[in-house]
Short mmCIF file of C-alpha atoms in Angstrom, two decimals:
data_model
loop_
_atom_site.label_atom_id
_atom_site.label_comp_id
_atom_site.label_asym_id
_atom_site.label_seq_id
_atom_site.Cartn_x
_atom_site.Cartn_y
_atom_site.Cartn_z
CA ASP A 1 1.97 68.10 -28.48
CA ALA A 2 0.60 70.70 -25.98
CA GLY A 3 -1.36 72.43 -28.76
CA ILE A 4 1.57 74.49 -30.01
CA THR A 5 1.85 75.56 -33.58
CA GLN A 6 4.39 77.72 -35.33
CA SER A 7 4.16 79.64 -38.61
CA PRO A 8 5.68 79.67 -41.04
CA ARG A 9 7.41 76.28 -40.90
CA HIS A 10 10.01 77.20 -43.34
CA LYS A 11 11.11 80.66 -44.69
CA VAL A 12 13.79 82.03 -46.89
CA THR A 13 14.42 85.71 -46.84
CA GLU A 14 17.15 88.24 -47.79
CA THR A 15 19.46 90.19 -45.52
CA GLY A 16 17.81 93.38 -44.29
CA THR A 17 14.30 92.14 -44.56
CA PRO A 18 11.97 92.18 -41.48
CA VAL A 19 10.69 88.77 -40.54
CA THR A 20 7.97 87.75 -38.06
CA LEU A 21 7.49 84.28 -36.69
CA ARG A 22 4.37 83.28 -34.88
CA CYS A 23 3.79 80.87 -32.08
CA HIS A 24 0.25 79.92 -31.17
CA GLN A 25 -1.01 77.85 -28.28
CA THR A 26 -4.56 76.67 -27.59
CA GLU A 27 -4.39 75.96 -23.89
CA ASN A 28 -3.86 79.45 -22.20
CA HIS A 29 -0.46 78.68 -20.76
CA ARG A 30 1.09 81.74 -19.05
CA TYR A 31 4.75 81.16 -19.89
CA MET A 32 6.00 81.15 -23.58
CA TYR A 33 9.52 81.05 -24.92
CA TRP A 34 11.50 81.53 -28.09
CA TYR A 35 14.63 79.57 -28.65
CA ARG A 36 17.08 79.24 -31.55
CA GLN A 37 18.96 75.98 -32.25
CA ASP A 38 22.32 75.97 -34.02
CA PRO A 39 24.92 73.22 -34.37
CA GLY A 40 27.18 72.97 -31.30
CA HIS A 41 24.97 75.19 -29.10
CA GLY A 42 21.92 73.23 -28.14
CA LEU A 43 19.04 75.46 -27.77
CA ARG A 44 19.55 79.13 -26.57
CA LEU A 45 16.84 81.33 -25.17
CA ILE A 46 16.02 84.46 -27.19
CA HIS A 47 13.06 85.93 -25.29
CA TYR A 48 10.30 84.70 -23.09
CA SER A 49 7.01 85.92 -21.91
CA TYR A 50 5.26 85.45 -18.42
CA GLY A 51 1.90 86.92 -19.48
CA VAL A 52 0.21 89.32 -21.94
CA LYS A 53 2.44 92.29 -22.58
CA ASP A 54 5.02 90.87 -20.09
CA THR A 55 8.32 89.77 -21.79
CA ASP A 56 11.90 89.48 -20.90
CA LYS A 57 15.17 88.90 -22.63
CA GLY A 58 17.14 85.65 -22.83
CA GLU A 59 20.78 85.09 -23.51
CA VAL A 60 20.76 85.83 -27.22
CA SER A 61 18.22 88.69 -27.55
CA ASP A 62 20.16 91.16 -29.73
CA GLY A 63 18.57 91.65 -33.04
CA TYR A 64 15.18 90.24 -31.89
CA SER A 65 12.01 91.71 -30.48
CA VAL A 66 8.87 89.95 -29.25
CA SER A 67 5.24 90.81 -28.57
CA ARG A 68 2.44 89.15 -26.80
CA SER A 69 -0.96 90.94 -27.12
CA LYS A 70 -2.94 87.84 -26.52
CA THR A 71 -2.38 84.85 -24.32
CA GLU A 72 -2.34 82.50 -27.20
CA ASP A 73 0.15 84.30 -29.50
CA PHE A 74 3.76 85.01 -29.06
CA LEU A 75 5.45 86.78 -31.94
CA LEU A 76 9.24 86.92 -32.67
CA THR A 77 10.40 89.64 -34.94
CA LEU A 78 13.73 90.11 -36.60
CA GLU A 79 13.67 93.81 -37.50
CA SER A 80 16.44 93.45 -40.18
CA ALA A 81 17.44 89.89 -40.81
CA THR A 82 21.10 88.96 -40.94
CA SER A 83 22.74 85.79 -42.14
CA SER A 84 23.81 85.02 -38.50
CA GLN A 85 20.18 84.59 -37.72
CA THR A 86 19.83 81.68 -40.05
CA SER A 87 18.68 78.94 -37.70
CA VAL A 88 15.93 76.77 -36.46
CA TYR A 89 13.48 78.63 -34.11
CA PHE A 90 11.49 76.76 -31.54
CA CYS A 91 8.64 78.06 -29.46
CA ALA A 92 7.90 76.49 -26.13
CA ILE A 93 5.33 76.68 -23.39
CA SER A 94 5.70 75.87 -19.70
CA VAL A 95 2.96 73.99 -18.07
CA ALA A 96 2.13 74.92 -14.50
CA GLY A 97 1.97 71.95 -12.26
CA THR A 98 4.35 69.82 -14.17
CA TYR A 99 7.46 71.13 -12.49
CA ASN A 100 7.61 73.92 -15.16
CA GLU A 101 8.44 71.27 -17.79
CA GLN A 102 8.61 72.89 -21.27
CA PHE A 103 6.89 71.56 -24.28
CA PHE A 104 8.05 72.49 -27.76
CA GLY A 105 6.42 73.47 -31.01
CA PRO A 106 7.50 71.91 -34.28
CA GLY A 107 10.03 74.60 -35.14
CA THR A 108 10.57 77.14 -38.04
CA ARG A 109 13.54 76.78 -40.27
CA LEU A 110 14.71 80.27 -41.30
CA THR A 111 17.30 80.94 -43.94
CA VAL A 112 18.62 84.43 -44.42
CA LEU A 113 20.54 84.88 -47.72
CA GLU B 1 26.08 81.95 -15.36
CA LEU B 2 24.82 78.40 -15.55
CA LYS B 3 26.75 76.10 -17.73
CA VAL B 4 25.77 72.63 -18.81
CA GLU B 5 28.29 70.13 -20.18
CA GLN B 6 27.47 66.83 -21.75
CA ASN B 7 29.80 64.10 -22.79
CA PRO B 8 30.25 62.53 -25.02
CA LEU B 9 28.89 64.77 -27.76
CA PHE B 10 28.85 61.99 -30.28
CA LEU B 11 28.26 58.34 -29.45
CA SER B 12 28.22 55.44 -31.93
CA MET B 13 27.31 52.16 -30.31
CA GLN B 14 26.20 48.66 -31.35
CA GLU B 15 22.86 47.32 -30.66
CA GLY B 16 22.69 45.35 -27.44
CA LYS B 17 25.41 47.33 -25.73
CA ASN B 18 25.10 49.55 -22.69
CA TYR B 19 26.37 53.06 -22.35
CA THR B 20 26.09 56.14 -20.11
CA ILE B 21 25.82 59.83 -21.14
CA TYR B 22 27.02 62.27 -18.58
CA CYS B 23 25.76 65.75 -17.75
CA ASN B 24 27.69 68.11 -15.45
CA TYR B 25 26.23 71.58 -14.49
CA SER B 26 27.98 74.50 -12.80
CA THR B 27 25.58 75.96 -10.25
CA THR B 28 22.91 74.77 -7.85
CA SER B 29 19.66 73.94 -9.63
CA ASP B 30 16.37 72.54 -8.33
CA ARG B 31 15.50 70.35 -11.35
CA LEU B 32 16.95 68.72 -14.35
CA TYR B 33 15.40 67.42 -17.50
CA TRP B 34 16.35 65.06 -20.32
CA TYR B 35 14.87 65.66 -23.74
CA ARG B 36 15.19 63.68 -26.97
CA GLN B 37 15.27 65.13 -30.49
CA ASP B 38 15.00 63.13 -33.67
CA PRO B 39 16.56 64.61 -36.75
CA GLY B 40 14.46 67.40 -38.20
CA LYS B 41 11.92 67.22 -35.45
CA SER B 42 11.09 68.99 -32.25
CA LEU B 43 12.06 68.07 -28.64
CA GLU B 44 10.32 65.51 -26.55
CA SER B 45 10.55 65.42 -22.86
CA LEU B 46 11.92 62.13 -21.37
CA PHE B 47 12.52 62.76 -17.73
CA VAL B 48 12.13 65.38 -15.05
CA LEU B 49 14.50 64.84 -11.96
CA LEU B 50 13.59 66.86 -8.89
CA SER B 51 15.83 65.88 -6.01
CA ASN B 52 19.12 64.37 -5.05
CA GLY B 53 19.26 60.68 -5.71
CA ALA B 54 16.20 60.76 -8.07
CA VAL B 55 16.09 57.94 -10.52
CA LYS B 56 13.66 57.54 -13.39
CA GLN B 57 13.41 54.72 -15.86
CA GLU B 58 11.51 54.31 -19.15
CA GLY B 59 12.11 51.32 -21.25
CA ARG B 60 15.87 51.07 -21.96
CA LEU B 61 16.65 54.57 -20.58
CA MET B 62 17.38 55.35 -16.96
CA ALA B 63 18.23 58.83 -15.69
CA SER B 64 19.70 59.78 -12.36
CA LEU B 65 20.58 62.90 -10.49
CA ASP B 66 23.22 63.69 -7.90
CA THR B 67 22.75 67.34 -6.88
CA LYS B 68 25.84 67.37 -4.62
CA ALA B 69 28.11 66.43 -7.51
CA ARG B 70 25.93 68.48 -9.98
CA LEU B 71 25.84 65.43 -12.20
CA SER B 72 23.13 63.54 -14.03
CA THR B 73 23.49 60.42 -16.04
CA LEU B 74 21.42 58.87 -18.75
CA HIS B 75 22.10 55.17 -18.97
CA ILE B 76 21.22 53.15 -22.06
CA THR B 77 20.70 49.42 -21.58
CA ALA B 78 20.80 46.94 -24.53
CA ALA B 79 20.58 49.78 -27.11
CA VAL B 80 18.26 49.37 -30.10
CA HIS B 81 18.23 51.34 -33.38
CA ASP B 82 15.17 53.29 -32.30
CA LEU B 83 17.15 55.04 -29.66
CA SER B 84 19.23 56.82 -32.26
CA ALA B 85 18.59 60.55 -31.68
CA THR B 86 20.10 63.57 -29.98
CA TYR B 87 19.72 63.75 -26.20
CA PHE B 88 19.77 66.99 -24.32
CA CYS B 89 20.40 67.54 -20.61
CA VAL B 90 18.55 70.66 -19.48
CA VAL B 91 18.94 72.47 -16.17
CA THR B 92 16.73 75.14 -14.77
CA SER B 93 17.70 78.60 -13.28
CA GLY B 94 14.43 80.06 -12.10
CA SER B 95 11.97 79.82 -14.98
CA ARG B 96 14.72 79.54 -17.63
CA LEU B 97 16.25 76.44 -19.12
CA THR B 98 19.89 76.06 -19.96
CA PHE B 99 20.60 73.32 -22.50
CA GLY B 100 23.66 71.22 -22.83
CA GLU B 101 25.06 70.91 -26.46
CA GLY B 102 23.27 67.54 -26.85
CA THR B 103 24.71 64.01 -27.38
CA GLN B 104 24.19 62.63 -30.80
CA LEU B 105 23.55 58.88 -30.43
CA THR B 106 23.78 56.44 -33.29
CA VAL B 107 22.94 52.79 -32.66
CA ASN B 108 24.31 50.52 -35.27
CA PRO B 109 22.99 47.00 -36.11
#
């Protein structure tokens, strides 16, 4: 499973509330990613990181911010959650030497009421 | 902008039958992946295809890549119920992945 954990695994929150999701990896991989999965859209990239304090936006970054202060942790923050951010969120890592194949965490199901 | 289109999006087939899932992508890419996702679960990598004409096989699944046509296929041979899942075609653009919508496969007895 490439040593990836996500927390929490499930969360229900209310509109306007800040939410932080955590992705933790144990193998010091440089690249980490946050995706959201919604019916009819496959997975869409929110943000990614290519090292400590180095991050960049993906295709659906509006309303999300990220931080990476340690190699092993990549945090995704919804500053003020909206119902449109109800989704399943997956973290992934990219393993050097495997053709940049990505391996995914177990996912976090977020419901914004 | 890279676009990835899969078809069909929904596939219901009988055990023992063969079928092919198609994946078309819009711009040149240097590698293509196929992933599997079971309901409520994470994604599992099935194949990495690196070059034109690449073919990979694992059990009843075989994936191929035609970079000139920007087309990949995932062929299912003699389907069994355990293959029921959603299959994603994924294409790279630099270090980013672009996903197709996924093909939801149901194999019926």
